[in-house]
Short mmCIF file of C-alpha atoms and ligand atoms in Angstrom, two decimals:
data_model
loop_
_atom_site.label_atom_id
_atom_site.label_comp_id
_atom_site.label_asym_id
_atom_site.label_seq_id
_atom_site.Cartn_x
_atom_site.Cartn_y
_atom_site.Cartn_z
CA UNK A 25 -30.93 176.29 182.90
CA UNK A 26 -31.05 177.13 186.70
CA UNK A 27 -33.65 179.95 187.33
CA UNK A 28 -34.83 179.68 183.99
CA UNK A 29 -38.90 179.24 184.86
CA UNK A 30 -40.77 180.32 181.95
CA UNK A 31 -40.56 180.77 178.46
CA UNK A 32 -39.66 184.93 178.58
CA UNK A 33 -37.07 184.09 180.73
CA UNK A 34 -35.65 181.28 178.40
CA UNK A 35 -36.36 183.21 175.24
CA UNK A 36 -33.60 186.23 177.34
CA UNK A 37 -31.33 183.54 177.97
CA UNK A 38 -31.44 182.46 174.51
CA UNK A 39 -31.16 186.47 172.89
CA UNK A 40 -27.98 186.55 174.72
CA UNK A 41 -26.64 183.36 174.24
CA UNK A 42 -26.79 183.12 170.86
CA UNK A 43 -24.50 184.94 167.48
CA UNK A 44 -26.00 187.89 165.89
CA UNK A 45 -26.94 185.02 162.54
CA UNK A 46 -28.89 183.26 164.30
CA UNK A 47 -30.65 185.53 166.89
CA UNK A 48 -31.66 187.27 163.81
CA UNK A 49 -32.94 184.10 161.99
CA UNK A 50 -34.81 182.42 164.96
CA UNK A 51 -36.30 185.87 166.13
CA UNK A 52 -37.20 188.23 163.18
CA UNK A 53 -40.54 188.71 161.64
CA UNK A 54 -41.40 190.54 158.31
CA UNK A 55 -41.49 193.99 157.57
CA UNK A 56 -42.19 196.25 160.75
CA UNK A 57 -42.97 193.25 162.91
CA UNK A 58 -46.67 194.52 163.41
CA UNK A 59 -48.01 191.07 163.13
CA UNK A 60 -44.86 189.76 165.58
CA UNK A 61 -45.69 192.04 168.00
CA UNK A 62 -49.67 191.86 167.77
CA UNK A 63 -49.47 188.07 168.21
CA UNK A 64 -47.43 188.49 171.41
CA UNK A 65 -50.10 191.49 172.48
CA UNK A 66 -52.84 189.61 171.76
CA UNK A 67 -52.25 186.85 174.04
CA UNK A 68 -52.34 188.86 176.53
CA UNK A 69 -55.72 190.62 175.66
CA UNK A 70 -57.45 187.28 176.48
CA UNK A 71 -58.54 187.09 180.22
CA UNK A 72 -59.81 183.97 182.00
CA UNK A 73 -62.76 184.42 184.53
CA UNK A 74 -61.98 181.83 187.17
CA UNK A 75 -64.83 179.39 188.71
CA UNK A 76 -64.31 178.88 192.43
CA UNK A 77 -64.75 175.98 194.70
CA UNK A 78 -64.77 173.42 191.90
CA UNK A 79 -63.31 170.28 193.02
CA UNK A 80 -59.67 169.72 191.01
CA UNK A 81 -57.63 166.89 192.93
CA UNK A 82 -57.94 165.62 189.50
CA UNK A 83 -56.73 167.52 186.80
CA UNK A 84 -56.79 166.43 182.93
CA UNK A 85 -55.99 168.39 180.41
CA UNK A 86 -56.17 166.01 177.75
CA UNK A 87 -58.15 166.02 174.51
CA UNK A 88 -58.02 164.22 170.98
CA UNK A 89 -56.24 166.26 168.06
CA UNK A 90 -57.13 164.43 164.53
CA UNK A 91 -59.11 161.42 166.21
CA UNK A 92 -56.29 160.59 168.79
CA UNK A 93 -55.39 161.67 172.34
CA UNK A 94 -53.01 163.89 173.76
CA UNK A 95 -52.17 164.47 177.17
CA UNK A 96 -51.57 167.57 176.74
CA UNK A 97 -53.22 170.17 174.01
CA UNK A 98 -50.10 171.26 172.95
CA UNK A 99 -47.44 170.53 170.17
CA UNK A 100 -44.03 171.83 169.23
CA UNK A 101 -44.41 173.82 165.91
CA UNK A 102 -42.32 173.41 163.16
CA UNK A 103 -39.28 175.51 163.20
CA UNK A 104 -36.35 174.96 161.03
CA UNK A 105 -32.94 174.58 161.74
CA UNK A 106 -32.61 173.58 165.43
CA UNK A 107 -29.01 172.42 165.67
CA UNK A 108 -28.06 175.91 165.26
CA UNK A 109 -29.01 176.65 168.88
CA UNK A 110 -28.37 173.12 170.29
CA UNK A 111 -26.35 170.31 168.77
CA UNK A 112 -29.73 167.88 169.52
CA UNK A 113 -31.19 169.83 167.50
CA UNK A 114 -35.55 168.37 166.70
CA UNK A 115 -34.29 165.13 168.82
CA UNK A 116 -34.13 167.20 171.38
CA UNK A 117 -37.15 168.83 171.08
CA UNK A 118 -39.34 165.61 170.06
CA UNK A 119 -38.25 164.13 173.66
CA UNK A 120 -39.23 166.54 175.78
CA UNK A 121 -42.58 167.07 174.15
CA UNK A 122 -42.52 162.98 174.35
CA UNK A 123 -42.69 163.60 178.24
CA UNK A 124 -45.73 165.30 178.09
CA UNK A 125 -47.87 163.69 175.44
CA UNK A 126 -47.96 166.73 172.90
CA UNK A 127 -47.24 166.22 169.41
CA UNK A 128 -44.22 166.99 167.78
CA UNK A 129 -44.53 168.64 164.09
CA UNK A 130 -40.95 168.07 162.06
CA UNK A 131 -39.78 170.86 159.98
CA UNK A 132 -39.24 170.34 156.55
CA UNK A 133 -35.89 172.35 157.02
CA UNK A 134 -35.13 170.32 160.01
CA UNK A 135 -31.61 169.47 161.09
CA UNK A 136 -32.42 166.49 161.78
CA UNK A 137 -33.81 163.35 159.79
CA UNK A 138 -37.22 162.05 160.41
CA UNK A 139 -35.61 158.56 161.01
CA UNK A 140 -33.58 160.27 163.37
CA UNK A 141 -36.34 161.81 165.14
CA UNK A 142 -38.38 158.75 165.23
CA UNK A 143 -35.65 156.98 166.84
CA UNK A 144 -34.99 159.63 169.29
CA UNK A 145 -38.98 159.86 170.62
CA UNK A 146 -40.76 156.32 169.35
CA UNK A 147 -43.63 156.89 171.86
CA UNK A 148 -44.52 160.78 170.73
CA UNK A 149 -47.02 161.50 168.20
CA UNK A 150 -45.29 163.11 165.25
CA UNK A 151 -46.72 165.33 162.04
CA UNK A 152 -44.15 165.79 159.49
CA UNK A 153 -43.86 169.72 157.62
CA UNK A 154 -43.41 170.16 153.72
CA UNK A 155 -43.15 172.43 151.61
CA UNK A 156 -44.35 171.56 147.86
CA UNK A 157 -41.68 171.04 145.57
CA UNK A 158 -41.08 171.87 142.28
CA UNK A 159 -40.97 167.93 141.41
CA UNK A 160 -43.82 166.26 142.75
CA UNK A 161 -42.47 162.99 142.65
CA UNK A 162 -40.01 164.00 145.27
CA UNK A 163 -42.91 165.24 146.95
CA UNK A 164 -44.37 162.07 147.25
CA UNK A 165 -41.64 160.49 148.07
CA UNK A 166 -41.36 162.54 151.21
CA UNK A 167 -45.05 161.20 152.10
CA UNK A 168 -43.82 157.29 151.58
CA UNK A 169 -40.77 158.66 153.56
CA UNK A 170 -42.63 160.20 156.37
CA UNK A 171 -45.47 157.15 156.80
CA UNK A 172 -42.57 154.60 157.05
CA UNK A 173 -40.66 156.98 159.65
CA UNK A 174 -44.04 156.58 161.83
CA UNK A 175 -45.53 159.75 161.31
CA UNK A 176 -49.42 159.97 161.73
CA UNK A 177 -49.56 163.48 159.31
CA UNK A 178 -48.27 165.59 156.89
CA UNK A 179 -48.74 169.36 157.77
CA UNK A 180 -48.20 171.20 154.49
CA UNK A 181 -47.06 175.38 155.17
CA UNK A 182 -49.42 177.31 152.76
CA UNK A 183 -48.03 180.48 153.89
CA UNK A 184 -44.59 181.09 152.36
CA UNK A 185 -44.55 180.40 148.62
CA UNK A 186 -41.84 182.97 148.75
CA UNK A 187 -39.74 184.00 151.93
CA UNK A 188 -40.82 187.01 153.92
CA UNK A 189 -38.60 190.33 153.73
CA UNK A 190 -36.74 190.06 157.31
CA UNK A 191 -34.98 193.31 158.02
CA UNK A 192 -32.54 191.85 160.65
CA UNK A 193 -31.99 188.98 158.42
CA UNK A 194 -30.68 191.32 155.54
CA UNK A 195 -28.52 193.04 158.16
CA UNK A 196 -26.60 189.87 159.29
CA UNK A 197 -26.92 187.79 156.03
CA UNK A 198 -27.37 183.96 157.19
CA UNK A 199 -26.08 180.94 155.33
CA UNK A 200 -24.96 177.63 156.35
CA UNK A 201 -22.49 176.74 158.69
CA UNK A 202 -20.59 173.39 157.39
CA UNK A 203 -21.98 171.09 160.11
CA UNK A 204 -25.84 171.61 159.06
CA UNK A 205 -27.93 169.47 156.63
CA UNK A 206 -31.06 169.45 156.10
CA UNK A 207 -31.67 166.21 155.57
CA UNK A 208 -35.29 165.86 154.93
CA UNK A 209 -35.83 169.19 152.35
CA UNK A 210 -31.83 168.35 150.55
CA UNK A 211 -30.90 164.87 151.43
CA UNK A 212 -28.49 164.66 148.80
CA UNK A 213 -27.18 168.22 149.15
CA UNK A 214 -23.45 168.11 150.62
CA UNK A 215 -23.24 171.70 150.00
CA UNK A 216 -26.33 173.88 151.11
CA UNK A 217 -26.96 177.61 150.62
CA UNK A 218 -30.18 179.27 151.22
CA UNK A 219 -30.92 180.51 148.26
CA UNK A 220 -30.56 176.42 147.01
CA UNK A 221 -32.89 175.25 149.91
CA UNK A 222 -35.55 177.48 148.69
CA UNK A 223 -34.92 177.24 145.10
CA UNK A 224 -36.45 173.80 145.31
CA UNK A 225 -40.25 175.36 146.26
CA UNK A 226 -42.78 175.38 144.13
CA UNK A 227 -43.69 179.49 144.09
CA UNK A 228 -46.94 178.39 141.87
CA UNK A 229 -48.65 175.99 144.03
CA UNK A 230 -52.44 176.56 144.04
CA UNK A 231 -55.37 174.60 145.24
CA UNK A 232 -54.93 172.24 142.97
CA UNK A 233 -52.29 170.97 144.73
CA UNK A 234 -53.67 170.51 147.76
CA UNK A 235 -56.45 168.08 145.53
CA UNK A 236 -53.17 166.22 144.58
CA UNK A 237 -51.87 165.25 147.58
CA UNK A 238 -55.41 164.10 148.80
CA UNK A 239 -55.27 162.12 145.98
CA UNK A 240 -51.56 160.55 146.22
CA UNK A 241 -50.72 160.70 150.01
CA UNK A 242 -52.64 158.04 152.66
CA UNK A 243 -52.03 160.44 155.24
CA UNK A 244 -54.14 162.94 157.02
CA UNK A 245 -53.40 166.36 155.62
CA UNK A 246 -53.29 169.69 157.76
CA UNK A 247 -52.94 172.98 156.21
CA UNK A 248 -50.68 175.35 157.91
CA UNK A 249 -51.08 178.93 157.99
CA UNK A 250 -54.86 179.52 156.75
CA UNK A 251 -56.25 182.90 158.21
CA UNK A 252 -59.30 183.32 156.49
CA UNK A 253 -62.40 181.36 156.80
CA UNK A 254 -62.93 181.56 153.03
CA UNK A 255 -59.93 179.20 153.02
CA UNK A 256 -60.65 177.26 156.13
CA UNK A 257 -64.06 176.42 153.96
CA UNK A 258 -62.05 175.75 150.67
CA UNK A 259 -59.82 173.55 152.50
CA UNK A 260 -62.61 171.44 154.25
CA UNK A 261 -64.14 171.16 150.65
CA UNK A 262 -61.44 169.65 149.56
CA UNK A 263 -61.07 166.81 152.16
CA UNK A 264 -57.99 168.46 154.22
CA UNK A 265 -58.33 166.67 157.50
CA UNK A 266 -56.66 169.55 159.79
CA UNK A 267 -56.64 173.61 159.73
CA UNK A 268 -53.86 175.26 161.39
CA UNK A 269 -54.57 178.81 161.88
CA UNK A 270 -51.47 180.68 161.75
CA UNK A 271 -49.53 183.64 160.69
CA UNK A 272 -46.08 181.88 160.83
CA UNK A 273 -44.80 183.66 163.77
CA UNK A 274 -45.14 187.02 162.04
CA UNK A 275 -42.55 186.13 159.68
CA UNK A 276 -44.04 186.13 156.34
CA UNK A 277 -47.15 189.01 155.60
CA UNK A 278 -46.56 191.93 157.85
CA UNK A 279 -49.84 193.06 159.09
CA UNK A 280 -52.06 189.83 159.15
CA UNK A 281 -53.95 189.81 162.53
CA UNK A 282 -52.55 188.11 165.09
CA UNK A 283 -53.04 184.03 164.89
CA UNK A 284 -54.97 184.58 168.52
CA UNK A 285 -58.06 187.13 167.65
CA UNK A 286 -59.49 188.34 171.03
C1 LIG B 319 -36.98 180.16 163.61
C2 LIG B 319 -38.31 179.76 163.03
C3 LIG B 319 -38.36 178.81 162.02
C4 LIG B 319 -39.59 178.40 161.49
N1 LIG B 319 -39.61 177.41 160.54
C5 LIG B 319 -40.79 176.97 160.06
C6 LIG B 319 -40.86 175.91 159.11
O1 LIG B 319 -39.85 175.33 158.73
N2 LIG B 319 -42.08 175.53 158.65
C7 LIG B 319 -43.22 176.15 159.08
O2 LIG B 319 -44.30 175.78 158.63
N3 LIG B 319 -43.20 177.14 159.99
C8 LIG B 319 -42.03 177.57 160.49
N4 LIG B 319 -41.99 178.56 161.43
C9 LIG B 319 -43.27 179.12 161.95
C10 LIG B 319 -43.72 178.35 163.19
O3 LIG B 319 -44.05 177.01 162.88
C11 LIG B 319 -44.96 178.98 163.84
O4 LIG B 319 -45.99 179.07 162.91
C12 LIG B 319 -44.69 180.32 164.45
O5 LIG B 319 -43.46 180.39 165.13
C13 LIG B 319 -45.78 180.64 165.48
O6 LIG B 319 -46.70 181.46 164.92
P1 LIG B 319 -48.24 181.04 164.70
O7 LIG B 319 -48.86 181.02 166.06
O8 LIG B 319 -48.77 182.15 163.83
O9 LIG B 319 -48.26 179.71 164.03
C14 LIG B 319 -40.78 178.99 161.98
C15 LIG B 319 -40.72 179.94 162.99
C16 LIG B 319 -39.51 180.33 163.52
C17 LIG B 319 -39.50 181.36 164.64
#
């Protein structure tokens, strides 16, 4: 970790630390990567024009995110399979954003359980992922699951009903090593494959659904990947408490505009 300052030079570190599998799982996007590469360019479009001689000896950058504070305005997104990088795996990641007073936003393909997670950061505010599933009951049950765990929300991805076509996935294929679970999408699965963790989705999930949930799950709801405000307005007809604008890293519809417009 020495001399590592910033996350370019820990996302170098990581490219050449890590086996061809899973560099090409944690970094690929769809297609030609023009929305992977936009939402990188486009951050960098956005210039600040500084204020001078404003007193700061006290600096807050706190806010409220869904009625509550943060310390910070910042959360860890959900990103599957951590333990492949790190055995920690999300425990890992929900402490350190515990030191700051983000929010921490569990996978659904997580490595690790949300029990696990709870006990590894009690004091961090924590959204738990899904994905629908073919059997709602089992989707419910990850709701009762999730509330008794301690977590404030349920974030539910909109954006991949089916898996985006990753070239450097298809070049070095990815499946399971033996020592990963996912123990919140498959907790029963000994054996997982891929193909089985996704079988479980529900490709045909509408709107509709989302008027389930509201109607079944005490929880506040966020929507994750909405990028159009015809949605955004859908979704706040329908009672969803949270929009989360986002493209999923680039990873699922090649040429969406970047998540950060400028
Ligand atoms: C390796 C990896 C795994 C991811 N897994 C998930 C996931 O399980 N659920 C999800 O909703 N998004 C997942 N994402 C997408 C991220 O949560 C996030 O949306 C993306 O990295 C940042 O792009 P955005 O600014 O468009 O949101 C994953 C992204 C990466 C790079």
């Amino acid at each position: 970790m020495e001399g590592l300052v910033c996350v370019d030079d820990f996302e170098k570190e990581a490219l050449r630390k890590l086996g061809n599998v899973t560099r090409a799982y944690y970094r690929s996007g769809a297609d030609d990567e023009f929305t992977l590469k936009d939402n990188g360019a486009a951050f960098s479009r956005i210039l600040l024009r500084p204020f001078m001689l404003r007193d700061v000896s006290n600096r807050d950058l706190s806010t409220t995110v869904l009625g509550k504070k943060v310390a910070v305005p910042i959360g860890i997104s959900p990103t599957a399979m951590q333990r492949l990088a790190h055995p920690d795996g999300e425990c890992g990641s929900a402490k350190a954003i515990e030191t700051i007073g983000g929010i921490m936003v569990l996978s659904y393909f997580a490595t690790c359980s949300c029990e696990e997670v709870a006990a590894a950061a009690p004091n961090a505010r924590k959204w738990f992922n899904f994905y629908m599933h073919k059997d709602r009951t089992i989707t419910q049950g990850v709701f009762k699951r999730a509330e008794k765990a301690g977590f404030e929300a349920v974030v539910l991805t909109v954006d991949a009903p089916v898996i985006g076509k990753r070239r450097d996935i298809e070049r070095n294929p990815f499946d399971f090593p033996p020592h990963i679970k996912l123990p919140n999408a498959c907790p029963d699965e000994e054996e997982l494959s891929v193909s089985k963790a996704h079988d479980d989705i529900d490709h045909g999930a509408t709107w509709e659904a989302v008027s389930w949930i509201k109607s079944v799950s005490r929880l506040p709801l966020v929507l994750k990947g909405i990028q159009t405000a015809e949605d955004a307005i859908h979704a706040v007809e329908l009672g969803v408490d949270g929009i989360w604008i986002s493209n999923h890293g680039g990873r699922q519809i090649d040429t969406a505009p970047a998540t950060v417009i400028s």
